[in-house]
Coordinates of C-alpha atoms (C1' of nucleotides) in Angstrom, one line a residue:
Chain A
X8 CA -30.7 -21.1 -2.5
X9 CA -28.8 -18.2 -1.5
X10 CA -29.1 -17.3 2.4
X11 CA -31.2 -14.7 3.8
X12 CA -29.2 -11.9 5.2
X13 CA -29.8 -13.1 8.8
X14 CA -28.8 -16.8 7.8
X15 CA -25.9 -15.3 6.0
X16 CA -24.4 -13.3 9.1
X17 CA -25.2 -16.1 11.7
X18 CA -23.3 -18.7 9.7
X19 CA -20.4 -16.1 9.3
X20 CA -20.5 -15.4 13.1
X21 CA -20.7 -19.0 14.1
X22 CA -17.7 -19.8 11.8
X23 CA -15.7 -17.0 13.2
X24 CA -16.3 -18.1 16.8
X25 CA -15.0 -21.6 15.9
X26 CA -12.4 -21.0 13.2
X27 CA -11.6 -17.4 12.8
X28 CA -8.5 -15.6 13.9
X29 CA -8.7 -14.3 17.4
X30 CA -4.9 -13.9 18.4
X31 CA -3.8 -11.2 15.9
X32 CA -1.6 -8.7 17.4
X33 CA -4.0 -5.8 17.0
X34 CA -6.9 -8.1 18.5
X35 CA -5.0 -8.0 21.8
X36 CA -6.0 -4.7 23.3
X37 CA -8.1 -3.5 20.0
X38 CA -8.1 0.3 20.8
X39 CA -9.0 2.6 17.7
X40 CA -5.4 3.5 17.4
X41 CA -4.2 0.0 17.1
X42 CA -6.8 -1.1 14.8
X43 CA -6.5 1.8 12.6
X44 CA -2.8 1.4 12.2
X45 CA -3.2 -2.4 11.4
X46 CA -6.1 -1.5 8.9
X47 CA -3.9 1.0 7.0
X48 CA -1.0 -1.6 6.8
X49 CA -3.4 -4.4 6.0
X50 CA -4.8 -2.3 3.0
X51 CA -1.7 -3.2 0.9
X52 CA -0.1 -6.2 2.6
X53 CA -1.2 -9.5 3.8
X54 CA -1.4 -10.4 7.6
X55 CA 1.9 -12.4 7.8
X56 CA 3.9 -9.6 6.3
X57 CA 2.2 -7.1 8.3
X58 CA 2.6 -8.4 11.6
X59 CA 6.3 -7.7 12.3
X60 CA 5.9 -4.3 10.6
X61 CA 2.9 -3.8 13.3
X62 CA 4.9 -4.7 16.3
X63 CA 7.8 -2.6 15.3
X64 CA 5.6 0.4 14.7
X65 CA 3.7 -0.1 18.1
X66 CA 7.3 -0.5 19.9
X67 CA 8.2 2.8 18.6
X68 CA 4.8 4.7 18.6
X69 CA 2.8 3.1 21.3
X70 CA 0.2 5.7 21.5
X71 CA -1.5 8.3 19.3
X72 CA 0.2 11.0 21.0
X73 CA 3.7 9.3 20.2
X74 CA 2.7 9.1 16.5
X75 CA 1.5 12.8 16.4
X76 CA 4.8 13.9 18.2
X77 CA 7.2 11.7 15.8
X78 CA 9.2 13.0 12.9
X79 CA 7.7 12.2 9.6
X80 CA 11.0 10.7 8.6
X81 CA 10.7 8.1 11.6
X82 CA 7.2 7.1 10.6
X83 CA 8.2 6.6 7.0
X84 CA 11.4 4.6 8.1
X85 CA 8.9 2.3 9.6
X86 CA 7.0 2.0 6.3
X87 CA 9.9 1.1 4.3
X88 CA 9.3 -2.1 2.4
X89 CA 5.7 -2.0 2.9
X90 CA 5.3 0.5 -0.1
X91 CA 2.3 3.0 -0.7
X92 CA 4.3 5.5 1.3
X93 CA 1.6 8.0 0.9
X94 CA -0.4 6.1 3.6
X95 CA 2.5 6.3 6.0
X96 CA 2.2 10.1 5.4
X97 CA -1.3 10.1 5.8
X98 CA -1.3 8.3 9.2
X99 CA 1.1 10.8 10.5
X100 CA -1.1 13.8 9.2
X101 CA -4.2 12.0 10.6
X102 CA -2.5 11.7 14.1
X103 CA -1.6 15.3 14.1
X104 CA -5.2 16.4 13.1
X105 CA -6.6 14.2 15.9
X106 CA -4.6 16.2 18.2
X107 CA -5.7 19.3 16.9
X108 CA -9.2 18.5 16.2
X109 CA -10.1 16.0 18.9
X110 CA -7.8 16.6 21.7
X111 CA -5.6 13.6 20.9
X112 CA -8.4 11.1 21.5
X113 CA -9.4 9.1 18.5
X114 CA -12.9 10.1 17.4
X115 CA -15.9 7.7 17.4
X116 CA -18.2 9.6 15.1
X117 CA -18.2 8.0 11.8
X118 CA -18.1 11.2 9.7
X119 CA -15.2 12.4 11.7
X120 CA -13.2 9.3 11.2
X121 CA -13.9 9.2 7.4
X122 CA -12.8 12.7 7.0
X123 CA -9.3 11.8 8.3
X124 CA -6.6 11.4 5.4
X125 CA -6.2 7.9 4.3
X126 CA -9.4 6.7 5.8
X127 CA -12.3 5.9 3.5
X128 CA -15.7 4.5 4.1
X129 CA -14.5 0.9 4.5
X130 CA -11.6 1.6 6.7
X131 CA -13.7 3.9 9.0
X132 CA -16.4 1.1 9.2
X133 CA -13.7 -1.4 10.2
X134 CA -12.2 0.7 13.1
X135 CA -15.3 1.6 14.5
X136 CA -17.0 -1.9 14.4
X137 CA -13.8 -3.7 15.5
X138 CA -12.6 -1.2 18.2
X139 CA -15.9 0.4 19.3
X140 CA -18.5 -2.2 18.6
X141 CA -20.4 -0.1 16.4
X142 CA -22.6 -1.3 13.4
X143 CA -21.1 -0.4 10.1
X144 CA -20.3 -2.5 7.0
X145 CA -16.8 -2.8 5.5
X146 CA -15.8 -3.7 1.8
X147 CA -12.3 -4.8 1.6
X148 CA -11.0 -7.1 -1.2
X149 CA -11.7 -10.1 1.1
X150 CA -15.2 -9.1 1.7
X151 CA -16.0 -8.3 -1.9
X152 CA -14.7 -11.8 -3.0
X153 CA -17.0 -13.5 -0.5
X154 CA -20.0 -11.5 -1.3
X155 CA -19.7 -11.7 -5.0
X156 CA -19.2 -15.5 -4.9
X157 CA -22.0 -16.1 -2.2
X158 CA -24.6 -13.8 -4.0
X159 CA -23.4 -14.3 -7.5
X160 CA -22.4 -10.7 -8.3
X161 CA -21.1 -10.6 -11.9
X162 CA -18.8 -7.8 -13.2
X163 CA -15.6 -6.2 -12.1
X164 CA -15.9 -4.5 -8.6
X165 CA -14.2 -1.3 -10.0
X166 CA -17.1 -0.7 -12.0
X167 CA -19.5 1.7 -10.2
X168 CA -22.7 -0.2 -10.4
X169 CA -21.0 -3.4 -9.1
X170 CA -19.3 -1.8 -6.5
X171 CA -22.8 -0.3 -5.3
X172 CA -24.4 -3.5 -5.4
X173 CA -21.6 -5.0 -3.2
X174 CA -22.1 -2.1 -0.8
X175 CA -25.8 -2.8 -0.7
X176 CA -25.1 -6.4 0.2
X177 CA -22.5 -5.6 2.8
X178 CA -24.9 -3.1 4.4
X179 CA -28.1 -5.5 4.7
X180 CA -25.9 -8.4 5.7
X181 CA -24.2 -6.7 8.6
X182 CA -26.0 -7.9 11.9
X183 CA -27.5 -5.6 14.4
X184 CA -25.3 -7.0 17.2
X185 CA -21.7 -8.3 17.0
X186 CA -21.0 -6.3 13.8
X187 CA -17.1 -6.2 14.6
X188 CA -16.9 -10.2 15.0
X189 CA -18.8 -10.5 11.9
X190 CA -16.7 -8.2 10.0
X191 CA -13.6 -10.0 11.3
X192 CA -15.1 -13.3 10.3
X193 CA -15.7 -11.9 6.7
X194 CA -12.2 -10.7 6.5
X195 CA -11.0 -14.2 7.9
X196 CA -13.2 -16.2 5.4
X197 CA -11.9 -14.3 2.6
X198 CA -8.3 -14.6 3.7
X199 CA -8.2 -18.1 4.7
X200 CA -10.9 -20.1 2.8
X201 CA -12.7 -18.1 0.1
X202 CA -9.1 -17.3 -1.4
X203 CA -8.8 -16.0 -5.0
X204 CA -7.5 -19.2 -6.3
X205 CA -8.4 -22.6 -5.1
X206 CA -11.0 -21.7 -2.2
X207 CA -11.6 -24.5 0.3
X208 CA -15.3 -24.7 -0.2
X209 CA -15.4 -28.0 1.7
X210 CA -14.9 -26.1 4.8
X211 CA -16.9 -23.1 4.1
X212 CA -20.0 -22.4 6.3
X213 CA -21.7 -21.1 3.0
X214 CA -21.3 -24.4 1.1
X215 CA -24.5 -25.4 -0.8
X216 CA -25.7 -21.7 -0.5
X217 CA -23.2 -20.0 -2.5
X218 CA -24.0 -19.2 -6.1
X219 CA -20.4 -19.5 -7.3
X220 CA -19.8 -22.9 -5.5
X221 CA -23.2 -24.3 -6.9
X222 CA -22.4 -23.2 -10.3
X223 CA -18.6 -23.9 -10.3
X224 CA -17.7 -20.3 -11.1
X225 CA -15.4 -19.7 -8.1
X226 CA -12.6 -18.9 -10.5
X227 CA -14.8 -16.3 -12.4
X228 CA -16.0 -14.4 -9.5
X229 CA -15.3 -11.7 -8.6
X230 CA -14.5 -10.8 -12.3
X231 CA -11.1 -9.5 -12.9
X232 CA -10.1 -6.2 -13.8
X233 CA -9.8 -5.7 -17.6
X234 CA -6.1 -5.7 -18.2
X235 CA -4.0 -3.5 -20.4
X236 CA -0.4 -3.4 -21.7
X237 CA 2.0 -1.6 -19.5
X238 CA 4.3 0.9 -21.0
X239 CA 8.0 1.1 -20.2
X240 CA 9.7 4.3 -18.9
X241 CA 13.4 4.6 -18.2
X242 CA 15.5 6.8 -16.0
X243 CA 19.0 7.1 -14.6
X244 CA 20.2 7.2 -11.2
X245 CA 23.6 8.3 -9.8
X246 CA 25.6 6.6 -7.2
X247 CA 28.0 9.3 -6.1
X248 CA 30.5 8.7 -3.4
X249 CA 32.7 11.1 -1.4
X250 CA 36.0 10.4 -0.3
X251 CA 34.8 8.9 2.9
X252 CA 32.9 6.4 1.0
X253 CA 29.3 7.8 1.8
X254 CA 26.8 8.1 -0.9
X255 CA 24.7 11.1 -2.0
X256 CA 20.9 10.8 -1.3
X257 CA 18.5 13.3 -2.6
X258 CA 14.9 13.8 -1.1
X259 CA 12.4 13.3 -3.8
X260 CA 9.4 15.7 -4.3
X261 CA 6.5 15.3 -2.0
X262 CA 4.1 13.8 -4.9
X263 CA 4.5 11.2 -7.4
X264 CA 6.5 8.1 -7.3
X265 CA 8.4 7.5 -4.1
X266 CA 7.1 10.7 -2.9
X267 CA 9.1 12.5 0.0
X268 CA 11.4 9.5 0.2
X269 CA 15.2 9.5 0.2
X270 CA 16.5 8.2 -3.1
X271 CA 19.6 8.5 -5.5
X272 CA 19.7 11.8 -7.7
X273 CA 17.9 11.2 -10.9
X274 CA 18.7 12.6 -14.3
X275 CA 17.1 12.1 -17.9
X276 CA 20.6 11.5 -19.3
X277 CA 21.4 8.0 -20.3
X278 CA 24.0 6.4 -18.1
X279 CA 26.0 5.5 -21.2
X280 CA 26.6 9.1 -21.9
X281 CA 29.2 9.9 -19.6
X282 CA 30.1 13.4 -21.0
X283 CA 26.4 14.5 -20.7
X284 CA 26.3 12.9 -17.1
X285 CA 29.5 15.1 -16.2
X286 CA 27.8 18.1 -17.8
X287 CA 24.6 17.4 -15.8
X288 CA 26.7 17.1 -12.4
X289 CA 28.7 20.4 -13.0
X290 CA 25.3 22.1 -13.6
X291 CA 23.4 20.6 -10.6
X292 CA 26.0 20.0 -8.1
X293 CA 29.1 22.1 -9.4
X294 CA 31.5 19.5 -9.5
X295 CA 32.8 17.6 -12.6
X296 CA 33.5 13.9 -12.2
X297 CA 36.4 12.6 -13.8
X298 CA 35.1 9.2 -14.6
X299 CA 31.5 8.0 -14.8
X300 CA 31.3 4.3 -14.5
X301 CA 28.1 2.6 -16.0
X302 CA 26.7 -0.1 -13.9
X303 CA 24.3 -3.0 -14.7
X304 CA 20.6 -1.7 -15.4
X305 CA 17.8 -2.7 -13.1
X306 CA 13.9 -3.2 -13.8
X307 CA 11.0 -2.4 -11.5
X308 CA 7.5 -3.0 -12.2
X309 CA 4.6 -0.8 -10.8
X310 CA 1.0 -1.6 -11.2
X311 CA 0.8 0.8 -14.5
X312 CA 4.3 0.8 -15.9
X313 CA 7.7 -1.0 -16.0
X314 CA 10.5 1.1 -14.9
X315 CA 14.0 0.5 -16.2
X316 CA 16.7 1.9 -14.0
X317 CA 20.0 3.0 -15.6
X318 CA 22.8 3.4 -13.1
X319 CA 26.1 5.2 -12.8
X320 CA 28.8 5.2 -10.3
X321 CA 30.9 8.4 -9.6
X322 CA 33.7 8.5 -7.0
X323 CA 34.7 11.8 -5.9
X324 CA 38.2 12.7 -4.9
X325 CA 37.4 15.9 -3.2
X326 CA 34.3 17.1 -1.3
X327 CA 32.0 19.5 -3.5
X328 CA 31.1 22.7 -1.9
X329 CA 27.7 23.1 -3.1
X330 CA 26.5 19.6 -1.7
X331 CA 25.8 19.7 1.9
X332 CA 23.7 18.0 4.5
X333 CA 20.2 19.4 4.6
X334 CA 18.4 21.3 1.6
X335 CA 17.3 18.0 0.4
X336 CA 20.6 16.3 0.2
X337 CA 22.6 14.2 2.7
X338 CA 25.7 11.9 2.6
X339 CA 24.9 8.5 4.0
X340 CA 27.2 5.7 5.2
X341 CA 25.6 2.4 3.9
X342 CA 25.2 1.2 7.4
X343 CA 22.9 3.9 8.2
X344 CA 20.4 3.5 5.6
X345 CA 18.2 1.5 7.6
X346 CA 17.2 4.5 9.5
X347 CA 15.7 6.3 6.4
X348 CA 12.6 5.7 4.5
X349 CA 13.9 4.1 1.5
X350 CA 12.0 2.8 -1.6
X351 CA 12.6 -1.1 -1.7
X352 CA 14.3 -0.9 -5.1
X353 CA 16.6 1.9 -4.1
X354 CA 17.6 -0.1 -0.8
X355 CA 18.5 -3.0 -2.9
X356 CA 20.9 -1.0 -5.1
X357 CA 22.5 0.4 -1.8
X358 CA 22.8 -3.0 -0.4
X359 CA 24.5 -4.2 -3.9
X360 CA 26.8 -1.3 -4.0
X361 CA 28.1 -1.8 -0.3
X362 CA 29.1 -5.4 -1.0
Chain B
dA23 C1' 5.0 -11.9 -15.5
dA24 C1' 0.6 -10.7 -13.9
dG25 C1' -3.0 -9.7 -10.5
dC26 C1' -4.3 -7.4 -6.5
dC27 C1' -5.5 -3.5 -3.4
dG28 C1' -8.8 1.2 -0.5
dG29 C1' -8.1 5.9 -0.8
dG30 C1' -6.2 10.5 -2.6
dG31 C1' -6.1 13.6 -6.2
dC32 C1' -7.0 15.7 -10.3
dG33 C1' -9.6 17.3 -14.5
Chain C
dC24 C1' -17.9 12.4 -10.4
dG25 C1' -15.2 9.4 -12.9
dC26 C1' -10.5 8.2 -13.9
dC27 C1' -5.8 7.4 -12.9
dC28 C1' -2.2 6.7 -9.5
dA29 C1' 0.6 4.0 -6.1
dG30 C1' 4.6 -0.4 -4.9
dG31 C1' 5.5 -4.9 -2.8
dC32 C1' 3.9 -9.5 -2.5
dT33 C1' 1.5 -13.7 -4.0
dT34 C1' 0.7 -16.9 -7.3

DNA sequence: AAGCCGGGGCG
DNA sequence: CGCCCAGGCTT
């Protein structure tokens, strides 16, 4: 039969003590700041990928005060390649807010933590349980999977009623003591044994008491999101080089795709239409390229659409007066692009172009 | 090629 | 309040 909340929690805790992960970088010296940064990174990326990012981030911004004092661009540069750049921006904004609201000390009040940008109920619970020993439930993807399987929760967790049931279970299973170890154990269980495909039920502490395992429904729980056909959108990016061989970068608007990041100038004009590209350059930058060379197109897939990227290369024989560093534009040598926060597809294009 | 993911923002 | 959005990685 399914375990009682107390049996469930003690099984998870016993398993965690013997088989959980105890040597992750943020578990050494688990301050609220370090746990916070790790949790934000882990929202979008798996542990093995996060570790080098976390180490680099902590080397550059060892304390909350360092993060709050840092330039946003420096923070985004450390986020480059992780994706979800809004999270890097929220991290920086929250650090500034903590300096203003809480004298630079990470708050330990749940409502205060949850009100910070980029921190919701689950992340607030994770920080305060792992770093401060408080009792709060968490509900990340790993925990959702474990609970849905053990207690046989049907339906897609994106549905309101399903999510509410999972939170109810998360709340009632969280033990009165050692909530942080329990939460870490739940995440470890979901990440190492109770994986999405091919769960290792033979080693699971809940074996025999898990609805999904007893009914052979591990593959069906939790139910996947109903899927929809993705539309394809097209855009054209311009690789414009000055006589020194530097490439022109443009800062994107703060919201939307690649918000606030440096990218290549974007136009709606098809790359094959070199006359219109030249007109567009004249209009936007005040120079008229002699030659527009179309390059191979690229594809990039987001969660909700495919992006077809057309690419055109333009080499200028003189420096255009209207394009100067600052004001959302900059000329960059290929070897300096590592210092900027560039979306991964753009970084790939620049690497290809510099070969 | 498709699925995944906690929280923000908007209507 | 409910729906849509974000991006790189794993499978």
